[in-house]
Amino acid sequence: MDPFEEIKDTFFQECDEQLSELEAGLQAMKDGAGDDDTVNAVFRAVHSIKGGAGAFGLEDLVRFAHTFESVLDEVRGGRLAADADLLNLMLTSSDMLSDHVRAARGGEPADPERSQSLVQQLDARRLGGAAPAPQPAPAQGSRPGPVLTPGVSEDGGIEGFDFTPVVMAFDVDDEASQTEEPELPILAEPEVADARPSWQISFRPKAALYASANEPAVLLRELGRLGEMSVRLEAGALPLLEDMEPEESYLAWSIQLATEAGRDEIAEIFEFVEDDCDLGITLIGEASGEAEAAEPIEAFEPEGEFPAPEAAPDVEALIAMAQAMSEPELHVEEPAPQPAPAAALPAAPAAEQPAAAEKEAGGAAKAATQQSAQQSAQPTQTIRVELERVDRLIDLVGELVINQAMLAQRVFESGAARNSDVALGLDDLEHLTRDIQESVMAIRAQPVRSVFQRMPRLVRECAAMTGKQVRLEMEGEGTEVDKTVVERLSEPITHMIRNAIDHGLESTADRVAAGKAEEGVVTLSARHRSGRIVIEVADDGKGINRKVVRQKAIEKGLIEPDQQLSDEETDNLIFLPGFSTANEISDLSGRGVGMDVVRRSIQSLGGRIWITSRPGYGSTFTMSLPLTLAVLDGMVVTAGGQTLVTPLATILETLQPKQADLRRLGPNSWVIAIRDTYVPLIDVGCVLGYRDQPLRPGEGVALLIEAEGGGRAAFLVDAIQGQRQVVIKSLEQNYRKVEGIAAATILGDGRVALILDVDAILAKRKHDAPQTNTLMAAVG
Amino acid sequence: MSMTILTVDDSRTMRDMLKMSLLRAGFTVVQAEDGVHGLEVLQEQHADVIITDINMPRMDGFGFIEGVRGKDAFKATPILVLTTEGDPEKKARAKQAGASGWIVKPFNPEKLIDAIRRVAA
């Protein structure tokens, strides 16, 4: 990738971090939990976004961030009180800032009218709240020449705006300019015979110049780059050595410079030290004619004990002398290493090394040194690695796990005792392998924070749309889960939160009537539980109205009018496909997506979702998801002589079918009674074509399965071998897609085992025997 | 040997930009994330020039500059501060703390190298 684009990527990543910090800080301030550090952090977030955006020429973003920053600066300086109104305005502005970032990224543009309105409101608060007058536009300084942000003049830049982005031009040929670095082009001739305008410059540094580590020799060298120059040391002002104060400044120079450069360009050289020296810049020669022009050089004619230079002063010696004077702190016993003046700027390395020095072998060594230096100094180091490399590593570790299991099995098959050295060594290897596997998986793990941090805005917007007062509480944002899982969490969580605010929470009036606080609370939490991540969205609203849900389910033909359901089963009817449709749910949570879609997306990640509810007290949606998609907790079974793996997450229970529980519905269709309901019995061996004859009733073991779509079935298999964590291998990539099979894995004995695609098998069964549902209904 | 420049900035974007510009110009770059980190780096690492941001968590640029000037080995090391829009007050405070000069953000590589030239021997 183009390095510039790479940095832009980094910038947007950083924007995300800063936006969430901004939001968290503003929220903390609103909750009364903010202190000075919070305000500073909030200011810094907006300031950083503006700074980066400026470098990329993202004008709209810069403009908005600038207005926002100005208000924050007032708050930070204690000139503007952050009352509730202002905090609400700033929270809304942080949302708008986020919109501008999204737009700058190439996404949907920010609403210009809303943005403009916020700018006006922010300005109004700043001007209304600021003590004397509106903050003047930061002056660029009185010198128009050395302006480092071109265009920031009174009529330049962005209209009525004091900050002009300068897009970084990285194709600037700075290497060339470096390589052409002249060897201190200071004329040895005292008289400058040049057609160019000639300048007389007097330069007398004060002690402060040296104290700020500025260096007259460097300034003289830079001055020499402008044209042809002669320099004279004003040695006459030097006191006797014994009278010299080590930290005082005694040297002064008189310079004649022939150059096309103007006064501003010359002054720019001294920009950093203008307050730390006496500086005179006067035009002499033809162009001038000014009376005060040029003190005669004779005025600086050396006298006293210092030998007067015969003709031209030895410039090198002068510079060396100035340099020596400028380092009063050098310890006599241990001089600090200082590069010789000739080593000056890195002209040679620039010429020899290609631009992307770091990518070169030599650069790598350099980077390594840097890295080690940083490692020792910095508590948390990060490196950025291509995802592909990590995935390759995960793959290899998967192979390692399989190999280790195979090796263990072979060793035991060969008759080694459990307590033999080999067996004990293998135990150690197994532990180590698992540790490696977990560590490698952890590389891909990311905190759910990136998803959680989008939710406060969602809650604000939903609250505004419904007119409800809502507070969002979040717990466990640092809980980690595989990157792929994190990326796919956003949609279901968004949907559940919308649902909680729209349907879960009562209106303010209803809450008051029910004796509840006006403000409803939605809690979003994440935690690890038994090797999975559990995410909950809870509200303290009215809970599910089971009568209404049941009635609706009957109307939609999802359940029979006389079907008996537990409270839990009734609540979970909302996940059935077809339960909710777009035209009957509000704008907010509706959007044409029912809870069945949420459930499907969770299940496609190997997860499960359910709801628990207490009328009058609220509802809780709970999602349980695997931590990674690279390994799978599976039940290893045999069917028709083949070893298969069923995802554990889909298995509700296992049971031994009894003859009495089975009912035949057709020549090859059976249902099995499980407590008070019937589910179809599917002979996995037959469905996958491993055998022609189905198991006889009463043979084998049944797994009660719940598929993604919510359908249930009992999978009949020959036997269960046990639970195992297996490494998922793509069958499609290594072989081809096989109906009813999701993926493959390699077992400890080296055999390939296929992982069942539960949904596909269920769908296939329905397709093959469409009458089953009807019959089931009849039986039920 | 090329000059080593320490850049201190809490913004990864800004650190990366500085790094890219400086590497292209042939400098060696060492980075730190804030003032505290910058001082830690200087315990172990030599720097010929230091470029620091002002607004940073933990320790801001002013504190960092004072800290650097408090070390004998770095009393004569040029320090450039990164400022925005030529804020005169910040410049004055930075100078007071011991800064040698400033770079106004957003900078372009030429101006950056130019500023370094004016302080680096």
mmCIF file of N, CA, C and O in Angstrom, chain A residues 13 16-17 382-387 390-391 394 438-454 475-490 493 526-528 532-535 625-629, chain B residues 12:
data_model
loop_
_atom_site.group_PDB
_atom_site.id
_atom_site.type_symbol
_atom_site.label_atom_id
_atom_site.label_comp_id
_atom_site.label_asym_id
_atom_site.label_seq_id
_atom_site.Cartn_x
_atom_site.Cartn_y
_atom_site.Cartn_z
ATOM 1 N N GLN A 13 -8.257 4.988 11.856
ATOM 2 C CA GLN A 13 -8.318 4.113 13.036
ATOM 3 C C GLN A 13 -8.251 4.964 14.299
ATOM 4 O O GLN A 13 -9.002 4.764 15.250
ATOM 5 N N ASP A 16 -11.370 6.757 15.163
ATOM 6 C CA ASP A 16 -12.344 5.921 15.868
ATOM 7 C C ASP A 16 -12.044 5.897 17.355
ATOM 8 O O ASP A 16 -12.938 6.041 18.186
ATOM 9 N N GLU A 17 -10.766 5.719 17.658
ATOM 10 C CA GLU A 17 -10.383 5.676 19.077
ATOM 11 C C GLU A 17 -10.710 7.011 19.749
ATOM 12 O O GLU A 17 -11.257 7.051 20.846
ATOM 13 N N THR A 382 2.973 -2.569 20.549
ATOM 14 C CA THR A 382 2.136 -3.294 19.594
ATOM 15 C C THR A 382 2.851 -3.332 18.265
ATOM 16 O O THR A 382 3.664 -2.461 17.957
ATOM 17 N N ILE A 383 2.571 -4.369 17.499
ATOM 18 C CA ILE A 383 3.042 -4.378 16.130
ATOM 19 C C ILE A 383 1.844 -4.685 15.251
ATOM 20 O O ILE A 383 0.891 -5.324 15.686
ATOM 21 N N ARG A 384 1.908 -4.199 14.051
ATOM 22 C CA ARG A 384 0.811 -4.493 13.143
ATOM 23 C C ARG A 384 1.231 -5.620 12.217
ATOM 24 O O ARG A 384 2.302 -5.574 11.623
ATOM 25 N N VAL A 385 0.422 -6.622 12.133
ATOM 26 C CA VAL A 385 0.744 -7.797 11.334
ATOM 27 C C VAL A 385 -0.414 -8.046 10.383
ATOM 28 O O VAL A 385 -1.571 -7.853 10.741
ATOM 29 N N GLU A 386 -0.086 -8.469 9.178
ATOM 30 C CA GLU A 386 -1.154 -8.799 8.235
ATOM 31 C C GLU A 386 -1.962 -9.961 8.794
ATOM 32 O O GLU A 386 -1.404 -10.923 9.311
ATOM 33 N N LEU A 387 -3.255 -9.862 8.634
ATOM 34 C CA LEU A 387 -4.148 -10.885 9.161
ATOM 35 C C LEU A 387 -3.809 -12.250 8.566
ATOM 36 O O LEU A 387 -3.881 -13.280 9.239
ATOM 37 N N VAL A 390 -1.312 -14.172 10.531
ATOM 38 C CA VAL A 390 -1.857 -14.715 11.773
ATOM 39 C C VAL A 390 -2.690 -15.961 11.459
ATOM 40 O O VAL A 390 -2.597 -16.985 12.130
ATOM 41 N N ASP A 391 -3.490 -15.854 10.407
ATOM 42 C CA ASP A 391 -4.336 -16.987 10.051
ATOM 43 C C ASP A 391 -3.511 -18.197 9.648
ATOM 44 O O ASP A 391 -3.868 -19.340 9.932
ATOM 45 N N ILE A 394 -2.371 -19.720 12.793
ATOM 46 C CA ILE A 394 -3.474 -20.441 13.429
ATOM 47 C C ILE A 394 -3.670 -21.786 12.735
ATOM 48 O O ILE A 394 -3.860 -22.821 13.376
ATOM 49 N N GLU A 438 -4.101 -21.560 22.395
ATOM 50 C CA GLU A 438 -4.838 -20.460 23.022
ATOM 51 C C GLU A 438 -4.138 -19.121 22.789
ATOM 52 O O GLU A 438 -4.784 -18.113 22.513
ATOM 53 N N SER A 439 -2.809 -19.144 22.898
ATOM 54 C CA SER A 439 -2.066 -17.893 22.705
ATOM 55 C C SER A 439 -2.219 -17.381 21.284
ATOM 56 O O SER A 439 -2.354 -16.177 21.052
ATOM 57 N N VAL A 440 -2.186 -18.315 20.347
ATOM 58 C CA VAL A 440 -2.303 -17.908 18.945
ATOM 59 C C VAL A 440 -3.701 -17.371 18.662
ATOM 60 O O VAL A 440 -3.879 -16.371 17.980
ATOM 61 N N MET A 441 -4.679 -18.043 19.241
ATOM 62 C CA MET A 441 -6.061 -17.564 19.057
ATOM 63 C C MET A 441 -6.198 -16.159 19.650
ATOM 64 O O MET A 441 -6.939 -15.325 19.139
ATOM 65 N N ALA A 442 -5.465 -15.941 20.756
ATOM 66 C CA ALA A 442 -5.566 -14.645 21.438
ATOM 67 C C ALA A 442 -5.068 -13.510 20.545
ATOM 68 O O ALA A 442 -5.459 -12.358 20.717
ATOM 69 N N ILE A 443 -4.203 -13.841 19.576
ATOM 70 C CA ILE A 443 -3.709 -12.791 18.671
ATOM 71 C C ILE A 443 -4.868 -12.194 17.877
ATOM 72 O O ILE A 443 -4.919 -11.007 17.622
ATOM 73 N N ARG A 444 -5.777 -13.062 17.517
ATOM 74 C CA ARG A 444 -6.916 -12.576 16.728
ATOM 75 C C ARG A 444 -8.008 -11.972 17.594
ATOM 76 O O ARG A 444 -8.973 -11.415 17.088
ATOM 77 N N ALA A 445 -7.852 -12.152 18.904
ATOM 78 C CA ALA A 445 -8.912 -11.690 19.796
ATOM 79 C C ALA A 445 -8.898 -10.171 19.908
ATOM 80 O O ALA A 445 -7.844 -9.550 19.919
ATOM 81 N N GLN A 446 -10.070 -9.610 19.955
ATOM 82 C CA GLN A 446 -10.189 -8.157 20.105
ATOM 83 C C GLN A 446 -11.271 -7.864 21.131
ATOM 84 O O GLN A 446 -12.238 -8.607 21.236
ATOM 85 N N PRO A 447 -11.113 -6.779 21.876
ATOM 86 C CA PRO A 447 -12.185 -6.428 22.808
ATOM 87 C C PRO A 447 -13.447 -6.027 22.048
ATOM 88 O O PRO A 447 -13.360 -5.502 20.938
ATOM 89 N N VAL A 448 -14.588 -6.268 22.670
ATOM 90 C CA VAL A 448 -15.849 -5.907 22.008
ATOM 91 C C VAL A 448 -16.088 -4.398 22.050
ATOM 92 O O VAL A 448 -17.086 -3.918 21.544
ATOM 93 N N ARG A 449 -15.138 -3.680 22.619
ATOM 94 C CA ARG A 449 -15.284 -2.229 22.790
ATOM 95 C C ARG A 449 -15.654 -1.527 21.483
ATOM 96 O O ARG A 449 -16.496 -0.638 21.447
ATOM 97 N N SER A 450 -14.987 -1.965 20.391
ATOM 98 C CA SER A 450 -15.216 -1.267 19.121
ATOM 99 C C SER A 450 -16.688 -1.309 18.714
ATOM 100 O O SER A 450 -17.163 -0.415 18.039
ATOM 101 N N VAL A 451 -17.387 -2.349 19.123
ATOM 102 C CA VAL A 451 -18.815 -2.425 18.819
ATOM 103 C C VAL A 451 -19.606 -1.671 19.876
ATOM 104 O O VAL A 451 -20.504 -0.879 19.558
ATOM 105 N N PHE A 452 -19.229 -1.878 21.125
ATOM 106 C CA PHE A 452 -19.960 -1.240 22.219
ATOM 107 C C PHE A 452 -19.936 0.282 22.082
ATOM 108 O O PHE A 452 -20.907 0.948 22.379
ATOM 109 N N GLN A 453 -18.807 0.808 21.639
ATOM 110 C CA GLN A 453 -18.673 2.261 21.640
ATOM 111 C C GLN A 453 -19.596 2.946 20.636
ATOM 112 O O GLN A 453 -19.792 4.142 20.684
ATOM 113 N N ARG A 454 -20.160 2.174 19.734
ATOM 114 C CA ARG A 454 -21.102 2.799 18.793
ATOM 115 C C ARG A 454 -22.492 2.923 19.412
ATOM 116 O O ARG A 454 -23.377 3.554 18.856
ATOM 117 N N GLU A 475 -21.046 -2.739 30.454
ATOM 118 C CA GLU A 475 -20.096 -3.482 31.285
ATOM 119 C C GLU A 475 -19.315 -4.430 30.395
ATOM 120 O O GLU A 475 -19.863 -4.981 29.441
ATOM 121 N N GLY A 476 -18.067 -4.601 30.735
ATOM 122 C CA GLY A 476 -17.266 -5.637 30.067
ATOM 123 C C GLY A 476 -16.856 -5.292 28.649
ATOM 124 O O GLY A 476 -16.710 -6.188 27.816
ATOM 125 N N GLU A 477 -16.637 -3.994 28.371
ATOM 126 C CA GLU A 477 -16.232 -3.624 27.007
ATOM 127 C C GLU A 477 -14.895 -4.248 26.626
ATOM 128 O O GLU A 477 -14.583 -4.394 25.457
ATOM 129 N N GLY A 478 -14.104 -4.593 27.642
ATOM 130 C CA GLY A 478 -12.772 -5.141 27.366
ATOM 131 C C GLY A 478 -12.793 -6.644 27.083
ATOM 132 O O GLY A 478 -11.754 -7.227 26.792
ATOM 133 N N THR A 479 -13.958 -7.269 27.166
ATOM 134 C CA THR A 479 -14.043 -8.709 26.932
ATOM 135 C C THR A 479 -13.626 -9.028 25.504
ATOM 136 O O THR A 479 -14.116 -8.410 24.567
ATOM 137 N N GLU A 480 -12.745 -9.994 25.372
ATOM 138 C CA GLU A 480 -12.192 -10.256 24.041
ATOM 139 C C GLU A 480 -12.819 -11.456 23.354
ATOM 140 O O GLU A 480 -13.205 -12.424 24.001
ATOM 141 N N VAL A 481 -12.873 -11.351 22.061
ATOM 142 C CA VAL A 481 -13.426 -12.423 21.248
ATOM 143 C C VAL A 481 -12.787 -12.323 19.864
ATOM 144 O O VAL A 481 -12.220 -11.284 19.521
ATOM 145 N N ASP A 482 -12.855 -13.382 19.099
ATOM 146 C CA ASP A 482 -12.213 -13.388 17.784
ATOM 147 C C ASP A 482 -12.697 -12.227 16.921
ATOM 148 O O ASP A 482 -13.874 -11.876 16.923
ATOM 149 N N LYS A 483 -11.737 -11.669 16.177
ATOM 150 C CA LYS A 483 -12.006 -10.510 15.325
ATOM 151 C C LYS A 483 -13.249 -10.699 14.442
ATOM 152 O O LYS A 483 -14.079 -9.809 14.329
ATOM 153 N N THR A 484 -13.352 -11.874 13.829
ATOM 154 C CA THR A 484 -14.494 -12.133 12.948
ATOM 155 C C THR A 484 -15.803 -12.031 13.712
ATOM 156 O O THR A 484 -16.797 -11.517 13.207
ATOM 157 N N VAL A 485 -15.782 -12.544 14.946
ATOM 158 C CA VAL A 485 -16.997 -12.499 15.754
ATOM 159 C C VAL A 485 -17.315 -11.048 16.105
ATOM 160 O O VAL A 485 -18.456 -10.609 15.970
ATOM 161 N N VAL A 486 -16.294 -10.290 16.509
ATOM 162 C CA VAL A 486 -16.507 -8.881 16.859
ATOM 163 C C VAL A 486 -17.178 -8.141 15.707
ATOM 164 O O VAL A 486 -18.162 -7.439 15.879
ATOM 165 N N GLU A 487 -16.624 -8.366 14.511
ATOM 166 C CA GLU A 487 -17.127 -7.643 13.347
ATOM 167 C C GLU A 487 -18.603 -7.932 13.073
ATOM 168 O O GLU A 487 -19.313 -7.120 12.520
ATOM 169 N N ARG A 488 -19.025 -9.113 13.472
ATOM 170 C CA ARG A 488 -20.407 -9.482 13.146
ATOM 171 C C ARG A 488 -21.373 -9.287 14.309
ATOM 172 O O ARG A 488 -22.521 -9.694 14.231
ATOM 173 N N LEU A 489 -20.886 -8.702 15.379
ATOM 174 C CA LEU A 489 -21.742 -8.485 16.547
ATOM 175 C C LEU A 489 -22.580 -7.223 16.431
ATOM 176 O O LEU A 489 -23.627 -7.111 17.045
ATOM 177 N N SER A 490 -22.069 -6.274 15.653
ATOM 178 C CA SER A 490 -22.662 -4.952 15.623
ATOM 179 C C SER A 490 -24.159 -4.998 15.272
ATOM 180 O O SER A 490 -24.989 -4.397 15.944
ATOM 181 N N ILE A 493 -26.519 -6.597 18.010
ATOM 182 C CA ILE A 493 -26.590 -5.760 19.225
ATOM 183 C C ILE A 493 -27.408 -4.496 18.937
ATOM 184 O O ILE A 493 -28.262 -4.095 19.710
ATOM 185 N N ALA A 526 -20.920 -7.656 28.479
ATOM 186 C CA ALA A 526 -20.232 -8.797 27.878
ATOM 187 C C ALA A 526 -19.390 -9.461 28.948
ATOM 188 O O ALA A 526 -18.818 -8.786 29.802
ATOM 189 N N ARG A 527 -19.328 -10.765 28.898
ATOM 190 C CA ARG A 527 -18.438 -11.487 29.815
ATOM 191 C C ARG A 527 -18.115 -12.856 29.218
ATOM 192 O O ARG A 527 -18.831 -13.341 28.327
ATOM 193 N N HIS A 528 -17.053 -13.446 29.736
ATOM 194 C CA HIS A 528 -16.707 -14.803 29.312
ATOM 195 C C HIS A 528 -17.388 -15.799 30.236
ATOM 196 O O HIS A 528 -17.433 -15.584 31.441
ATOM 197 N N ARG A 532 -16.988 -19.357 26.296
ATOM 198 C CA ARG A 532 -17.776 -18.625 25.304
ATOM 199 C C ARG A 532 -17.935 -17.188 25.768
ATOM 200 O O ARG A 532 -17.645 -16.874 26.919
ATOM 201 N N ILE A 533 -18.387 -16.340 24.871
ATOM 202 C CA ILE A 533 -18.670 -14.967 25.280
ATOM 203 C C ILE A 533 -20.189 -14.821 25.377
ATOM 204 O O ILE A 533 -20.921 -15.303 24.519
ATOM 205 N N VAL A 534 -20.608 -14.194 26.466
ATOM 206 C CA VAL A 534 -22.038 -14.005 26.681
ATOM 207 C C VAL A 534 -22.316 -12.509 26.653
ATOM 208 O O VAL A 534 -21.717 -11.738 27.394
ATOM 209 N N ILE A 535 -23.206 -12.109 25.772
ATOM 210 C CA ILE A 535 -23.557 -10.691 25.650
ATOM 211 C C ILE A 535 -25.034 -10.528 25.987
ATOM 212 O O ILE A 535 -25.872 -11.281 25.483
ATOM 213 N N LEU A 625 -21.851 -16.901 22.408
ATOM 214 C CA LEU A 625 -21.125 -17.118 21.151
ATOM 215 C C LEU A 625 -19.778 -17.784 21.418
ATOM 216 O O LEU A 625 -19.184 -17.596 22.477
ATOM 217 N N PRO A 626 -19.307 -18.555 20.433
ATOM 218 C CA PRO A 626 -17.959 -19.117 20.603
ATOM 219 C C PRO A 626 -16.925 -17.993 20.525
ATOM 220 O O PRO A 626 -17.176 -16.964 19.913
ATOM 221 N N LEU A 627 -15.782 -18.206 21.143
ATOM 222 C CA LEU A 627 -14.751 -17.168 21.149
ATOM 223 C C LEU A 627 -14.004 -17.105 19.823
ATOM 224 O O LEU A 627 -13.322 -16.149 19.524
ATOM 225 N N THR A 628 -14.085 -18.154 19.056
ATOM 226 C CA THR A 628 -13.366 -18.174 17.793
ATOM 227 C C THR A 628 -14.121 -19.014 16.778
ATOM 228 O O THR A 628 -14.928 -19.860 17.150
ATOM 229 N N LEU A 629 -13.860 -18.744 15.525
ATOM 230 C CA LEU A 629 -14.498 -19.536 14.478
ATOM 231 C C LEU A 629 -13.517 -20.544 13.898
ATOM 232 O O LEU A 629 -13.825 -21.242 12.949
ATOM 233 N N ARG B 12 -0.818 8.611 16.642
ATOM 234 C CA ARG B 12 -0.106 7.655 15.795
ATOM 235 C C ARG B 12 0.022 8.217 14.382
ATOM 236 O O ARG B 12 1.034 8.048 13.708
#
